[in-house]
mmCIF file of C-alpha atoms in Angstrom:
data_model
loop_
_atom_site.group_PDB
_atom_site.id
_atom_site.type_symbol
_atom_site.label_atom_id
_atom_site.label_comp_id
_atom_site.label_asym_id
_atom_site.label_seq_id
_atom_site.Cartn_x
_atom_site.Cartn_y
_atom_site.Cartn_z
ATOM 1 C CA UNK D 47 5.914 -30.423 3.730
ATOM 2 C CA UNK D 48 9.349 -28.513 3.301
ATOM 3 C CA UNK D 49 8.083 -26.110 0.685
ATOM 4 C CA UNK D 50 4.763 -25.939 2.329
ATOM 5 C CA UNK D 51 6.461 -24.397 5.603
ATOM 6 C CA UNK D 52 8.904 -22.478 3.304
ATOM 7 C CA UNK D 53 5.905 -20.643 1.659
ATOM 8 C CA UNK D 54 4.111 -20.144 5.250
ATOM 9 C CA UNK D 55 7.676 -18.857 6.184
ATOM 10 C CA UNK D 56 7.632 -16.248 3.081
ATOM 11 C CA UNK D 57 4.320 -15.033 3.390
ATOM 12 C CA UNK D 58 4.768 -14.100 6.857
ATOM 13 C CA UNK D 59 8.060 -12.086 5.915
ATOM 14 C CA UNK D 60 6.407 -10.449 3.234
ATOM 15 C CA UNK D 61 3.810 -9.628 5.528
ATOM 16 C CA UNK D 62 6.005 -7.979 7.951
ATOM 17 C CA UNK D 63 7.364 -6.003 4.847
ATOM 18 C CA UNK D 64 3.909 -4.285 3.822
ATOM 19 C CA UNK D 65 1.487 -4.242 6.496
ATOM 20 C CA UNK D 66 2.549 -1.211 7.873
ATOM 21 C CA UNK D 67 3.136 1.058 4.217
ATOM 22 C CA UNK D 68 1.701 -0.884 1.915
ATOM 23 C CA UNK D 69 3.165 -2.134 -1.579
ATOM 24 C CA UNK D 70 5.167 0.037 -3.824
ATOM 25 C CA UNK D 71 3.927 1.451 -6.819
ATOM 26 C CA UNK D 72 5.105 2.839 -9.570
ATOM 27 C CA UNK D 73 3.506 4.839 -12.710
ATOM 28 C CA UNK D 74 2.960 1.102 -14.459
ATOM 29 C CA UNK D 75 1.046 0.635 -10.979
ATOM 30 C CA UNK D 76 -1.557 2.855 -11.954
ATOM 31 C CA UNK D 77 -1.911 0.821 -15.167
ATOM 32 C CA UNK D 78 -2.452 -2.391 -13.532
ATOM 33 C CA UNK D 79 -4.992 -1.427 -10.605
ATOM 34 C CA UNK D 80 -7.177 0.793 -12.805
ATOM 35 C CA UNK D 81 -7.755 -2.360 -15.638
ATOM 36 C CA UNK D 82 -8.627 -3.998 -11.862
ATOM 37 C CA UNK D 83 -10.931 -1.766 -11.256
ATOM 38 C CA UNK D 84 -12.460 -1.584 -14.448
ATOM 39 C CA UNK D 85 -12.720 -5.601 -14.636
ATOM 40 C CA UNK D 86 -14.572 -5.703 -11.044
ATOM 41 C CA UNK D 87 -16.904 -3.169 -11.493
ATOM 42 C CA UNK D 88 -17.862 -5.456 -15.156
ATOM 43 C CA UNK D 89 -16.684 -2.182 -17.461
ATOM 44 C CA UNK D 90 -14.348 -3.250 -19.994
ATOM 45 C CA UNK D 91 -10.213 -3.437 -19.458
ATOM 46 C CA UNK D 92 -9.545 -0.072 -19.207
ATOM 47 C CA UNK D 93 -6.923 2.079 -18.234
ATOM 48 C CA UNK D 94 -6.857 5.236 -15.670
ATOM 49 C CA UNK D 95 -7.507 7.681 -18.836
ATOM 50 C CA UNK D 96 -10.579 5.712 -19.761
ATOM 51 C CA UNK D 97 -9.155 4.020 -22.706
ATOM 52 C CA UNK D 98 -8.591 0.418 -23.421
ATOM 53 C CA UNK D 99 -6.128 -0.656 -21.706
ATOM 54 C CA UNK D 100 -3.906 -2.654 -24.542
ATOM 55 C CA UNK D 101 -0.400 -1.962 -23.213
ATOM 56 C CA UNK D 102 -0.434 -5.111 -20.550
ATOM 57 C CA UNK D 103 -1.963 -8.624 -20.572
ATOM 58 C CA UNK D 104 -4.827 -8.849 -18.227
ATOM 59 C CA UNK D 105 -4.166 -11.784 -16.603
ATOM 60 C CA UNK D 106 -2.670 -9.569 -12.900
ATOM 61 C CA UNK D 107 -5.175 -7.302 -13.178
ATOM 62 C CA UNK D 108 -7.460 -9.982 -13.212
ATOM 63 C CA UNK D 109 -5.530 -11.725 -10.210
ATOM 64 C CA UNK D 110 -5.906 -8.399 -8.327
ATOM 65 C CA UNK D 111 -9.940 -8.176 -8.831
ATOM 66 C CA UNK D 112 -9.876 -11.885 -7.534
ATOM 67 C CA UNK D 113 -8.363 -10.519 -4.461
ATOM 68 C CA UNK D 114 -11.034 -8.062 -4.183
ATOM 69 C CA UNK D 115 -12.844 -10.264 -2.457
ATOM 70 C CA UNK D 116 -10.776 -10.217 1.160
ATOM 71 C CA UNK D 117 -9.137 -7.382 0.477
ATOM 72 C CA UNK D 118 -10.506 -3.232 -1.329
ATOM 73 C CA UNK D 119 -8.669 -2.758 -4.465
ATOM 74 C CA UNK D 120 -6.286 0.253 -3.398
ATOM 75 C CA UNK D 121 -2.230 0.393 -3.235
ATOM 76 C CA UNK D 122 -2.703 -0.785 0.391
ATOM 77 C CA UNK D 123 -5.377 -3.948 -0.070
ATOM 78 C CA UNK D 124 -5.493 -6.686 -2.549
ATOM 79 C CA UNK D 125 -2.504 -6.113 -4.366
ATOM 80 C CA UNK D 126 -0.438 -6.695 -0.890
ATOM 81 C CA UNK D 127 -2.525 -10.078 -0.478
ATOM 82 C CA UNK D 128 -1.799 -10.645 -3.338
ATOM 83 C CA UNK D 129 1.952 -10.365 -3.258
ATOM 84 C CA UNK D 130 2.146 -12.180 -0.129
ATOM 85 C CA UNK D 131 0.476 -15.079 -1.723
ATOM 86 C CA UNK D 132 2.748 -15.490 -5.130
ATOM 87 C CA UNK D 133 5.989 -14.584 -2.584
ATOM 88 C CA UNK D 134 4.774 -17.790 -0.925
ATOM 89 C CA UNK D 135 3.803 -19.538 -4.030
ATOM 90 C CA UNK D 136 7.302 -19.236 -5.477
ATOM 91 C CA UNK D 137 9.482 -20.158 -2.184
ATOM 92 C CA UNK D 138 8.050 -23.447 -2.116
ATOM 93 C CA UNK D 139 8.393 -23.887 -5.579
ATOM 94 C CA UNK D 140 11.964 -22.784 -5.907
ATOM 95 C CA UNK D 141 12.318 -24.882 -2.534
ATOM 96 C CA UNK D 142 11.121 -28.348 -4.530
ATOM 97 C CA UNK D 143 13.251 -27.039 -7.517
ATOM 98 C CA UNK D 144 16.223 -26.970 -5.203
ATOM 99 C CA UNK D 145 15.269 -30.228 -3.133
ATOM 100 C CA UNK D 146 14.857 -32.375 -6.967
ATOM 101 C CA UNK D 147 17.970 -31.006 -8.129
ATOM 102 C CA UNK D 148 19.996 -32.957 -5.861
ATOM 103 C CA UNK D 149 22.107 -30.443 -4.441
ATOM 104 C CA UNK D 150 23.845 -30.442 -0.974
ATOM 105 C CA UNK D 151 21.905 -29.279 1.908
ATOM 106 C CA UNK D 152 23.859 -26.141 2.475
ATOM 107 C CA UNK D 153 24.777 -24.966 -1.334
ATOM 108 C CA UNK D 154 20.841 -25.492 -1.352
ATOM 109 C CA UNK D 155 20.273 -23.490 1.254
ATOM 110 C CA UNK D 156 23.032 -20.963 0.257
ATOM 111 C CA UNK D 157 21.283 -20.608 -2.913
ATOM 112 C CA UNK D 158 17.593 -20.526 -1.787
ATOM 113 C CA UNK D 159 18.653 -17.636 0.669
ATOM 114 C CA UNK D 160 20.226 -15.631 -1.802
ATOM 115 C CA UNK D 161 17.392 -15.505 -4.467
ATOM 116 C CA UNK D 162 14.210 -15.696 -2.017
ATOM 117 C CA UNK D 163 16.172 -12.222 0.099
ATOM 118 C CA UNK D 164 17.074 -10.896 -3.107
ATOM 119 C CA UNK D 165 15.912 -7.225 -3.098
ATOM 120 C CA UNK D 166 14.239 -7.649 -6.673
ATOM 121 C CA UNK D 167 12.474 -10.714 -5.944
ATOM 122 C CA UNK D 168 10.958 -8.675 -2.650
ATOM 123 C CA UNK D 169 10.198 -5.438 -4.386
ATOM 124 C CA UNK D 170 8.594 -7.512 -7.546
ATOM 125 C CA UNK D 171 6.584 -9.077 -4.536
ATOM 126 C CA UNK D 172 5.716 -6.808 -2.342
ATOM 127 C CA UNK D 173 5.354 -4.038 -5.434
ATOM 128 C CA UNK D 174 1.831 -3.745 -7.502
ATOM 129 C CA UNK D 175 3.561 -4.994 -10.669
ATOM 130 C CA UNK D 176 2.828 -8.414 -13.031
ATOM 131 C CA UNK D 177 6.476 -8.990 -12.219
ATOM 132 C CA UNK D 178 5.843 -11.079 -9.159
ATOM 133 C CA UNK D 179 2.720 -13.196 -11.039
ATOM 134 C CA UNK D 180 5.153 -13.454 -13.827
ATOM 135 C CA UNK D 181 8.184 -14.943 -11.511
ATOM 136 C CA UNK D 182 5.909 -17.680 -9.651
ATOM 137 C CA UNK D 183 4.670 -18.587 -13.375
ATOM 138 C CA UNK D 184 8.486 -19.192 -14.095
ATOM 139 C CA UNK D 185 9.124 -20.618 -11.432
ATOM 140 C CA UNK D 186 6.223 -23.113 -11.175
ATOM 141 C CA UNK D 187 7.105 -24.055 -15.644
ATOM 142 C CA UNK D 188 10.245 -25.185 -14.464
ATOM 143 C CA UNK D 189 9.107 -27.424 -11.379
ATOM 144 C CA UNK D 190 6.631 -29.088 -13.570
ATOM 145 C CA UNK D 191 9.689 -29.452 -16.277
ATOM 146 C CA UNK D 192 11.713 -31.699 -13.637
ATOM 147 C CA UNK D 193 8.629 -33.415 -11.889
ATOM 148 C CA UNK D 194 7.951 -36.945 -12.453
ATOM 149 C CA UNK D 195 4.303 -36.780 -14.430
ATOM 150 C CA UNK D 196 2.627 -38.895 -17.020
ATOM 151 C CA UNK D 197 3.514 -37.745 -20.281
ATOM 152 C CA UNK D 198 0.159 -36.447 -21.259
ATOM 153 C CA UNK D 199 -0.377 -34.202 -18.327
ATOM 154 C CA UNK D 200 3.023 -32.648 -17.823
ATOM 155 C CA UNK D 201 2.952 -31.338 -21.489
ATOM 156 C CA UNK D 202 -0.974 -30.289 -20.946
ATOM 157 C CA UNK D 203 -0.030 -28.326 -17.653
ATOM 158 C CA UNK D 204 3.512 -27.081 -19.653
ATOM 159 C CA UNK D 205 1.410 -25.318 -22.140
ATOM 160 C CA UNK D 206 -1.010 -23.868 -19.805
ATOM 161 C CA UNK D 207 1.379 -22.155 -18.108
ATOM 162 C CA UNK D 208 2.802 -20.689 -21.061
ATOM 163 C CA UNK D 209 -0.243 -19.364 -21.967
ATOM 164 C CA UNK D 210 -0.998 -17.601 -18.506
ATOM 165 C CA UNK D 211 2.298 -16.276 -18.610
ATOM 166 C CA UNK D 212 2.115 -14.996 -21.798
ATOM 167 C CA UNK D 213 -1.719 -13.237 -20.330
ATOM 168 C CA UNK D 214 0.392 -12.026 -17.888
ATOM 169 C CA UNK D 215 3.431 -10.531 -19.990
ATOM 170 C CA UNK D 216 3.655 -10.983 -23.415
ATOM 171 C CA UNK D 217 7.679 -12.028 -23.207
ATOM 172 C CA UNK D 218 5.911 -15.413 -21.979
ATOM 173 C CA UNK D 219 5.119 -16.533 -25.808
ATOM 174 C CA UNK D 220 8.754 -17.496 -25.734
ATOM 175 C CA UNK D 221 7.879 -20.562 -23.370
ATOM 176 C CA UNK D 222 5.797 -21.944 -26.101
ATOM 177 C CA UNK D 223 9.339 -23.000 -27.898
ATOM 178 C CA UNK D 224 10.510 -24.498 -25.144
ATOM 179 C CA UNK D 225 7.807 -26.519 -25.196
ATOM 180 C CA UNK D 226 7.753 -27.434 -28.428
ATOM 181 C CA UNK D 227 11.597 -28.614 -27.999
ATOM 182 C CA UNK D 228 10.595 -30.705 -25.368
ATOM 183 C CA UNK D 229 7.637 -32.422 -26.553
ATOM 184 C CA UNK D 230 9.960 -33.048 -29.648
ATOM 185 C CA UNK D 231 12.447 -34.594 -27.595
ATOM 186 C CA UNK D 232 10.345 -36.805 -25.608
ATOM 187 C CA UNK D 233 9.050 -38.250 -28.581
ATOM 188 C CA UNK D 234 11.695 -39.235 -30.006
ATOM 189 C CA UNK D 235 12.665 -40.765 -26.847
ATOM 190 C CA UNK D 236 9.715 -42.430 -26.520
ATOM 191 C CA UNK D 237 7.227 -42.483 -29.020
ATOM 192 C CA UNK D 238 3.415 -42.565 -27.956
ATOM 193 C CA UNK D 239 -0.012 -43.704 -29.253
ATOM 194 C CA UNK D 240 -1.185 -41.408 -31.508
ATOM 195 C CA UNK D 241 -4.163 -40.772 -29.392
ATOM 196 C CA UNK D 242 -2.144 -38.999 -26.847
ATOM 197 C CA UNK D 243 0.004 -37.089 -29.933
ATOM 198 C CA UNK D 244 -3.631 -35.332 -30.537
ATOM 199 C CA UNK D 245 -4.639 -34.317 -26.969
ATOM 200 C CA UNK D 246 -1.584 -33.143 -26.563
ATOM 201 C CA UNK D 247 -2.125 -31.056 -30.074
ATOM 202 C CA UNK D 248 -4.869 -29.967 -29.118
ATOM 203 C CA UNK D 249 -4.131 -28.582 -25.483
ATOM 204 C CA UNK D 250 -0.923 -26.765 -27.444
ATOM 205 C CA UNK D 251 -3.313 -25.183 -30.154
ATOM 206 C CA UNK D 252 -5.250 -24.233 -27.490
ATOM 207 C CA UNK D 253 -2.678 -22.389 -25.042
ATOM 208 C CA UNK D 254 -1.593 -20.050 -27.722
ATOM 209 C CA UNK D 255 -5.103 -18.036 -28.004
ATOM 210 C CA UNK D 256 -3.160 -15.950 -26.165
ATOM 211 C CA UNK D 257 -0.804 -14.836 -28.790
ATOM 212 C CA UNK D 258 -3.269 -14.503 -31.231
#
């Protein structure tokens, strides 16, 4: 419920922040809302000049057609919806972080309030860059590191999300290690049926499609 009213809590900051000018752009900006463009009208990922667009992953450009729906795709639509959503998205997350780490009630909220007001994590929000998709991605790998799940399904969702981070910047293939490490480590810990040792295989050779 705390991270729930945290996120509420962010959203309507970052509201505040953009309704009035909008988000910020920059030339990458361009970039990103014309492969948008290009994936909602069903042309192929292309970029403002009409060529393939190869230079980013697709997965935010894909995130801001999806917002299409409530909002027009222009500097001043679903790109702020969308920010406001992943600026809510990763306070709670960085709240339950915080809250499973154990630490005091005011470092906790010392440290929460530094990184949530940080200027780059509210221009990487409330900005039309993969940045702020990128962040909650992060953000959300390392939650589901520390949460209590079955074995199975924490590795399953572990590689998932390193395979829509690396969609949404390629830097996110280097998550795939980490998960690698981990599963490794686990094992050894506490070795499994080998049924589960080849759905978990499989769900790893099938998050990095991405990389290829």
């Amino acid at each position: 419920m705390a991270a729930v009213l945290v996120a509420t809590g962010g959203f309507l900051c970052l509201y505040g922040f953009t309704a009035s000018v909008g988000c910020a752009t920059s030339p990458d900006s361009a970039g990103y809302l014309a492969g948008a463009i290009s994936l909602r009208t069903g042309e192929a990922y292309l970029g403002y000049d009409g060529r393939p667009l190869v230079s980013w992953p697709p997965a935010y450009p894909l995130l801001l057609a999806g917002g299409s729906v409530v909002a027009p795709l222009t500097p001043n639509g679903s790109p702020v919806v969308v920010g406001w959503l992943l600026y809510a998205v990763s306070l709670g997350t960085m709240w339950s972080l915080l809250r499973h780490l154990g630490l005091r009630p005011w470092l906790r909220l010392c440290v929460f309030s530094l990184a949530a007001f940080s200027s780059t994590l509210v221009l990487y929000m409330g900005a039309l860059l993969s940045e702020g998709l990128f962040i909650a991605l992060i953000l959300l790998f390392a939650r589901v590191a520390t949460k209590e799940l079955d074995f199975v399904w924490r590795f399953t969702w572990l590689a998932a999300l390193a395979a829509v981070a690396t969609l949404t910047r390629y830097v996110g293939a280097g998550l795939y290690p980490l998960v690698g490490l981990a599963l490794a480590w686990h094992w050894a810990q506490r070795p499994r049926r080998a049924r589960s040792l080849l759905f978990l295989a499989a769900a790893l050779a099938l998050a990095t499609f991405p990389v290829v």
